[in-house]
Amino acid sequence: MISVDDALRQIGSSLKPLPSVTVPVGEAAGRILAEAVRAKVTQPPTAVSAMDGYAVNMVAPMTAGTQIRVLGEAPAGRPYVGTLTGGAVRVFTGSAMPTGANHVIIQEHVERHGDTATLTHDQRAARNVRPAGGDFAEGDVLAPALRWLSPIDLSLLSAAGVVETSVYRRPRIALFANGDELVPPGKDLARGQVYESLSTGLLPLLDSWGAEACFLGIAADRESAVEAMFEAASDADIVVPIGGASVGDYDVAKAVGRKRFDLYVEKVAVKPGKPVWFGTKAEQAVLGFPGNPASAFVCAHLFLRPALQALSGGEPRLDLRTAILDAPLPPNGPREHFMRASVAEEAEGRLVCQPAARQDSSLLSTFAASNALLRRGPNEEARAAGDPVAVLLF
Ligand SMILES: Nc1nc2c(c(=O)[nH]1)N[C@H]1C(S)=C(S)[C@@H](COP(=O)(O)OP(=O)(O)OC[C@H]3O[C@@H](n4cnc5c(N)ncnc54)[C@H](O)[C@@H]3O)O[C@H]1N2
Ligand code: MOO
């Protein structure tokens, strides 16, 4: 059995980044940038008014009662072409500032009669102007390579005149379940049957991690049925069989996988998830999950998410944070343990971690009530309330 870190290293060194593809910015949310994006224009391109009002050149404080001649107007998109020469130009939020103007008197501070604006409030200092390039300048790096593009990133790139981006192709993941006892939800259960429940949760999880995931269905505990699933998964970058990973007489997924792939990981010293297995053949990888529900989800977080990072040019790693334990824990056993836990943020960003009372790897209800995995090292000594611990938030 190898450690979690060694398994991650093995996965990282076996997976090469997928090719990059060019996509319209509008379709790039959730994708990972293959190269940095620079601004094509400066934003704002010129100084603009931040308010509706009157643009003036203010050389000294102005007092209420001062009268100013209104020379013209500059609606947003139609700059004023003349010179100011002591007068004011009617402007609006987003209007280009007339040449020479440094201040916008908000319209609430003015009484307007014809071409004359009379100040109703003192103007102490020049303000209400957004400088050219205040957001970004042409050539600025707006998003570095490997950035996961959020929806707001797309607006940032659009504001900078960028219409296409180079992103990694989405990893294609094909899941299938393995077990004679599994039945799709909606059917009546016969004695000994349970609903196949893992695909419904894993598909959207993978989608949220930027993958294109599909579920091929349930394979019976027969080699031919599992073979058919692998055939149907020929397009996938990673095939993920769920279940049939252990040593039982009917655990056929791994037995078939061993014939089709070179296996580099056969078991990991982790709890839950020990029977997880990994291999490759040509351009395809297989990552077999144990069927116990918590084991499958822990393996998704510990191994599949980092595998997706590796396919997108990143380092496969776990984003562990530090939290404070809220109750004592007994010594850990020999396997690294990822306990289901609830983490809450307290004052000043301090994270407090409460491990779930029941940790059996069959329990979906415990997982659903948790938002983190609490990592305990192999043979780690007992922990006291208040001790710092490592957590993986999800
Ligand atoms: N003698 C030993 N027995 C077991 C060992 C061992 O080392 N020696 N390891 C145990 C560990 S740890 C795990 S984890 C499980 C994993 O076994 P499998 O991957 O072979 O999983 P299955 O037997 O197929 O299923 C286990 C359990 O999960 C249910 N299941 C499976 N798939 C689904 C699904 N898609 N949806 C809902 N539920 C599912 C299945 O019905 C079983 O109850 O092995 C231990 N045994
Ligand atoms: O590894 Mo199993 O996942 O402990 O139940």
XYZ file of C-alpha atoms and ligand atoms in Angstrom:
445
model
C 0.000 0.000 0.000
C 1.282 3.457 -0.840
C 0.590 6.788 0.847
C -1.851 9.426 -0.407
C 1.084 11.678 -1.366
C 2.788 8.923 -3.356
C -0.491 8.101 -5.098
C -0.915 11.778 -6.004
C 2.655 11.910 -7.321
C 1.988 8.812 -9.406
C -1.224 10.276 -10.815
C 0.524 13.598 -11.528
C 3.434 12.004 -13.366
C 1.143 9.717 -15.413
C -1.191 12.409 -16.733
C -0.131 14.931 -19.355
C -2.009 18.208 -19.859
C -4.746 17.993 -22.486
C -4.456 20.143 -25.621
C -5.701 23.712 -25.413
C -8.664 24.935 -27.444
C -9.827 28.420 -28.385
C -13.311 29.295 -27.171
C -15.384 32.490 -27.231
C -15.060 34.379 -23.942
C -18.795 33.911 -23.382
C -18.293 30.152 -23.199
C -15.185 30.156 -21.026
C -16.695 30.208 -17.510
C -15.304 27.401 -15.387
C -12.523 26.668 -17.886
C -8.814 26.792 -17.066
C -6.691 29.269 -18.995
C -3.890 27.733 -21.014
C -2.154 31.104 -21.432
C -2.254 34.493 -19.744
C -4.710 37.056 -21.111
C -3.655 40.682 -21.566
C -5.895 43.715 -21.965
C -6.291 44.901 -25.565
C -7.441 48.358 -24.459
C -7.176 50.716 -21.483
C -10.235 51.023 -19.240
C -11.559 53.599 -18.949
C -9.955 54.653 -22.228
C -9.996 58.312 -21.124
C -10.883 60.058 -17.859
C -14.657 59.899 -17.358
C -17.176 61.483 -15.050
C -18.256 59.371 -12.091
C -21.462 61.410 -11.592
C -24.205 63.297 -13.402
C -23.315 66.999 -13.181
C -21.054 69.720 -14.574
C -17.402 69.278 -15.526
C -15.156 72.220 -14.686
C -11.477 72.993 -14.283
C -11.169 73.674 -10.567
C -7.959 75.514 -9.688
C -9.070 76.645 -6.200
C -12.032 75.873 -3.916
C -15.309 77.293 -5.250
C -17.954 78.838 -3.016
C -21.715 78.604 -3.101
C -23.199 81.393 -5.210
C -20.518 81.202 -7.907
C -22.044 81.367 -11.368
C -20.645 79.327 -14.223
C -21.536 79.405 -17.901
C -22.619 76.049 -19.341
C -20.834 75.750 -22.679
C -22.375 72.526 -23.959
C -22.960 68.922 -23.084
C -21.170 65.615 -23.406
C -23.533 62.661 -23.101
C -21.791 59.305 -22.562
C -20.376 58.227 -25.908
C -20.324 61.762 -27.386
C -17.290 63.676 -26.047
C -17.268 67.490 -25.899
C -14.906 68.866 -28.522
C -14.420 72.505 -27.480
C -12.235 74.050 -24.771
C -13.429 74.921 -21.295
C -12.122 78.474 -20.796
C -13.590 78.861 -17.324
C -17.012 77.451 -18.161
C -18.676 74.121 -17.441
C -19.826 71.218 -19.603
C -22.921 69.220 -18.729
C -21.753 65.609 -18.234
C -23.260 62.318 -17.131
C -21.924 59.214 -15.428
C -19.497 57.663 -17.894
C -19.131 60.803 -20.091
C -15.603 61.484 -21.309
C -14.200 64.428 -19.318
C -13.744 67.508 -21.543
C -10.097 68.436 -22.131
C -8.809 70.495 -19.180
C -11.623 69.544 -16.746
C -10.627 67.991 -13.400
C -13.832 68.104 -11.319
C -17.508 67.273 -11.675
C -19.967 69.321 -9.640
C -22.856 66.959 -8.964
C -26.131 68.339 -10.289
C -27.600 68.374 -6.770
C -25.090 71.172 -5.975
C -26.259 73.405 -8.806
C -29.260 75.509 -9.763
C -29.526 75.765 -13.522
C -31.183 78.613 -15.393
C -30.615 78.611 -19.157
C -26.851 78.616 -19.780
C -26.026 79.559 -16.212
C -25.299 77.154 -13.386
C -25.203 78.647 -9.876
C -23.452 76.701 -7.134
C -25.646 75.878 -4.114
C -22.812 74.143 -2.226
C -19.105 74.882 -1.757
C -16.724 72.747 -3.832
C -13.616 72.117 -1.728
C -11.513 69.695 -3.776
C -11.549 68.250 -7.284
C -13.340 64.903 -7.376
C -15.876 62.688 -9.153
C -13.480 61.858 -12.015
C -12.357 58.336 -12.910
C -8.855 58.496 -14.405
C -7.944 56.814 -17.690
C -6.674 53.293 -16.951
C -8.147 53.319 -13.443
C -9.401 49.753 -13.933
C -6.619 48.400 -16.168
C -4.252 49.511 -18.894
C -3.618 48.040 -22.339
C -1.132 45.180 -22.007
C -1.904 44.445 -18.334
C -2.183 40.739 -17.479
C -5.836 40.382 -16.492
C -5.776 36.635 -15.882
C -2.677 34.438 -15.541
C -2.268 31.018 -17.132
C -3.958 28.234 -15.124
C -6.581 30.562 -13.721
C -10.021 29.028 -13.342
C -12.221 31.553 -15.135
C -15.084 32.807 -12.993
C -18.152 34.550 -14.444
C -16.783 37.973 -13.419
C -13.511 37.159 -15.223
C -15.532 36.918 -18.441
C -16.805 40.459 -17.952
C -13.272 41.653 -17.183
C -11.975 40.104 -20.419
C -14.897 41.496 -22.432
C -14.261 44.989 -21.029
C -10.691 44.617 -22.251
C -11.794 43.795 -25.803
C -10.871 40.115 -25.584
C -13.222 37.904 -27.615
C -11.527 34.497 -27.507
C -9.403 32.666 -24.948
C -7.135 29.671 -25.012
C -8.312 27.164 -22.407
C -7.557 23.533 -21.729
C -9.954 21.092 -23.269
C -12.398 19.870 -20.631
C -11.330 16.487 -19.269
C -13.844 13.826 -20.362
C -14.762 11.520 -17.506
C -16.850 8.357 -17.983
C -18.330 6.894 -14.803
C -19.949 3.504 -14.462
C -21.263 1.612 -11.467
C -20.580 -2.044 -10.822
C -22.740 -4.352 -8.747
C -25.582 -6.859 -9.212
C -27.377 -5.297 -6.248
C -27.629 -1.825 -7.824
C -30.901 -0.539 -9.258
C -31.601 2.914 -10.756
C -33.720 5.106 -8.438
C -37.381 5.017 -9.420
C -37.623 1.234 -9.723
C -39.013 -0.948 -6.925
C -36.327 -2.623 -4.853
C -36.297 -6.412 -4.597
C -34.749 -8.015 -1.507
C -31.009 -7.367 -1.396
C -31.083 -4.468 -3.862
C -30.083 -0.844 -3.229
C -30.385 2.248 -5.347
C -27.406 3.299 -7.439
C -26.880 6.691 -5.844
C -23.311 7.766 -6.478
C -23.547 8.869 -10.103
C -26.188 11.518 -9.356
C -23.855 13.269 -6.919
C -20.572 12.683 -8.713
C -21.733 14.055 -12.096
C -22.486 17.602 -10.886
C -19.401 17.539 -8.660
C -17.249 16.781 -11.699
C -19.088 19.403 -13.696
C -18.272 21.968 -10.993
C -14.613 20.970 -11.322
C -14.630 21.762 -15.049
C -14.933 18.210 -16.370
C -17.328 16.870 -18.982
C -18.681 13.841 -17.173
C -21.117 11.148 -18.259
C -22.579 8.105 -16.547
C -22.588 4.948 -18.650
C -24.892 2.982 -16.366
C -24.707 -0.046 -14.091
C -22.587 -3.040 -15.040
C -23.537 -6.400 -13.549
C -20.878 -8.394 -11.689
C -19.768 -10.164 -14.872
C -16.538 -9.525 -16.714
C -18.369 -9.146 -20.032
C -20.614 -6.417 -18.589
C -17.619 -4.484 -17.257
C -15.755 -5.013 -20.565
C -18.728 -3.442 -22.368
C -18.506 -0.384 -20.114
C -14.803 0.091 -20.844
C -15.583 -0.206 -24.580
C -18.306 2.426 -24.263
C -15.811 4.681 -22.453
C -13.260 4.667 -25.272
C -13.540 8.476 -25.704
C -12.912 9.287 -22.046
C -9.683 10.731 -20.705
C -10.364 9.003 -17.383
C -12.705 6.050 -16.841
C -14.052 5.852 -13.300
C -15.546 2.486 -12.341
C -17.387 2.723 -9.011
C -17.359 -0.400 -6.847
C -15.888 -3.802 -7.482
C -12.534 -2.516 -6.282
C -11.985 -4.834 -3.357
C -11.049 -8.480 -2.988
C -14.484 -10.172 -2.995
C -15.351 -12.926 -5.463
C -17.678 -10.577 -7.365
C -15.395 -7.513 -7.410
C -14.847 -7.649 -11.167
C -14.247 -3.980 -12.109
C -10.647 -4.004 -10.977
C -10.040 -7.511 -12.305
C -11.089 -6.357 -15.792
C -9.236 -3.060 -15.373
C -6.015 -4.920 -14.631
C -6.242 -6.683 -18.001
C -6.791 -3.433 -19.905
C -4.510 -0.963 -18.106
C -1.078 -0.843 -16.524
C -1.893 -0.299 -12.866
C 0.384 1.980 -10.842
C -1.784 2.333 -7.765
C -3.501 -0.775 -6.394
C -4.323 0.308 -2.839
C -3.706 3.423 -0.813
C -3.167 3.666 2.946
C -6.170 5.902 3.351
C -9.435 5.645 5.232
C -11.916 5.554 3.682
C -10.872 4.667 0.151
C -8.225 1.972 0.622
C -9.127 -0.073 -2.491
C -8.795 2.925 -4.878
C -6.815 1.976 -7.979
C -5.222 3.858 -10.860
C -3.585 3.005 -14.157
C -3.085 4.137 -17.723
C -3.019 2.704 -21.218
C -2.009 4.891 -24.146
C -3.883 8.205 -23.748
C -6.489 6.886 -21.307
C -6.389 6.556 -17.515
C -8.542 4.567 -15.131
C -9.284 5.618 -11.557
C -11.329 2.973 -9.789
C -13.356 4.056 -6.768
C -14.402 1.757 -3.944
C -18.165 1.348 -3.869
C -18.771 2.389 -0.287
C -20.420 5.786 -0.763
C -18.173 7.829 1.545
C -15.110 6.057 0.128
C -16.114 7.006 -3.418
C -16.642 10.678 -2.543
C -13.433 10.880 -0.509
C -11.561 9.393 -3.487
C -13.166 11.974 -5.770
C -11.817 14.783 -3.579
C -8.426 13.206 -2.888
C -7.561 11.774 -6.293
C -9.976 12.711 -9.073
C -9.923 16.445 -8.499
C -6.093 16.527 -8.494
C -6.152 14.322 -11.626
C -8.325 16.958 -13.329
C -5.811 19.604 -12.245
C -3.007 17.559 -13.833
C -4.967 17.286 -17.106
C -5.317 21.071 -17.058
C -1.634 21.810 -16.683
C -1.643 22.297 -12.895
C 0.011 20.570 -9.968
C -2.174 17.816 -8.541
C -2.461 18.836 -4.912
C -4.836 19.056 -2.002
C -5.753 22.517 -0.826
C -5.494 21.855 2.919
C -6.302 24.613 5.405
C -5.717 24.833 9.130
C -8.635 24.689 11.554
C -8.958 24.396 15.320
C -10.345 21.147 16.660
C -13.391 21.631 18.888
C -13.247 18.233 20.672
C -10.532 15.689 21.529
C -9.768 12.797 19.154
C -8.235 9.399 19.996
C -4.978 8.269 18.344
C -5.303 7.435 14.646
C -4.681 3.993 13.126
C -2.084 3.176 10.467
C -4.078 4.582 7.521
C -4.220 8.331 6.864
C -7.776 9.200 7.850
C -10.014 11.762 6.141
C -12.840 12.189 8.618
C -16.112 13.819 7.612
C -16.400 17.061 9.575
C -18.146 20.407 9.840
C -15.988 23.504 9.651
C -17.323 26.910 10.616
C -15.625 30.282 10.306
C -15.446 32.246 13.533
C -14.406 35.832 14.222
C -11.207 36.954 12.434
C -11.480 34.098 9.922
C -10.563 31.381 12.440
C -11.828 27.986 11.261
C -13.257 25.604 13.855
C -13.651 21.917 13.024
C -16.132 19.460 14.490
C -15.642 15.850 13.334
C -18.851 13.897 12.662
C -19.744 11.345 15.334
C -20.265 8.457 12.891
C -17.542 7.810 10.343
C -18.513 4.516 8.703
C -17.705 4.587 4.982
C -21.238 3.546 4.016
C -22.845 6.716 5.421
C -24.106 9.239 2.900
C -26.123 11.094 5.548
C -22.936 11.928 7.481
C -21.259 13.155 4.302
C -24.243 15.297 3.369
C -24.160 16.930 6.815
C -20.424 17.725 6.463
C -18.522 20.387 4.563
C -14.935 19.263 5.109
C -12.575 16.348 5.462
C -10.374 16.423 8.550
C -6.971 14.892 7.778
C -5.247 12.732 10.346
C -1.765 11.380 9.673
C -0.921 7.676 9.904
C -0.552 6.636 13.592
C -1.026 10.243 14.651
C -1.202 10.649 18.435
C -4.371 11.714 20.256
C -5.465 15.310 19.730
C -6.907 17.726 22.264
C -9.628 20.296 21.786
C -7.937 23.500 20.569
C -5.239 21.683 18.568
C -4.662 22.832 14.987
C -5.661 20.266 12.334
C -5.577 20.144 8.529
C -8.904 20.267 6.709
C -9.998 20.015 3.111
C -13.103 22.118 2.571
C -15.658 21.106 -0.022
N -12.033 -8.873 3.060
C -11.992 -7.594 2.767
N -13.136 -6.967 2.512
C -13.139 -5.640 2.223
C -11.928 -4.949 2.204
C -10.736 -5.643 2.466
O -9.633 -5.070 2.444
N -10.819 -6.960 2.711
N -11.957 -3.606 1.986
C -13.177 -2.930 2.387
C -13.163 -1.549 1.984
S -12.087 -0.577 2.834
C -14.009 -1.033 1.058
S -14.036 0.634 0.775
C -14.962 -1.856 0.334
C -14.937 -1.486 -1.144
O -15.399 -2.504 -1.862
P -15.772 -2.444 -3.395
O -15.142 -1.327 -4.108
O -15.538 -3.767 -3.949
O -17.285 -2.025 -3.340
P -18.552 -2.949 -3.511
O -18.359 -4.215 -2.791
O -18.892 -2.985 -4.939
O -19.594 -2.048 -2.751
C -19.434 -1.684 -1.403
C -20.753 -1.111 -0.877
O -21.108 0.050 -1.579
C -22.358 -0.101 -2.236
N -22.290 0.551 -3.555
C -21.401 0.254 -4.511
N -21.622 1.049 -5.588
C -22.669 1.814 -5.307
C -23.402 2.791 -6.016
N -23.027 3.180 -7.273
N -24.451 3.394 -5.427
C -24.812 3.037 -4.162
N -24.154 2.120 -3.429
C -23.112 1.489 -3.985
C -22.546 -1.567 -2.358
O -23.888 -1.932 -2.477
C -21.923 -2.061 -1.079
O -22.800 -1.930 0.010
O -14.661 -3.220 0.508
C -14.440 -3.603 1.889
N -14.318 -5.017 1.959
O -11.519 2.180 2.539
Mo -12.999 1.593 2.912
O -13.286 2.991 2.045
O -12.435 2.088 4.576
O -14.503 1.618 3.676
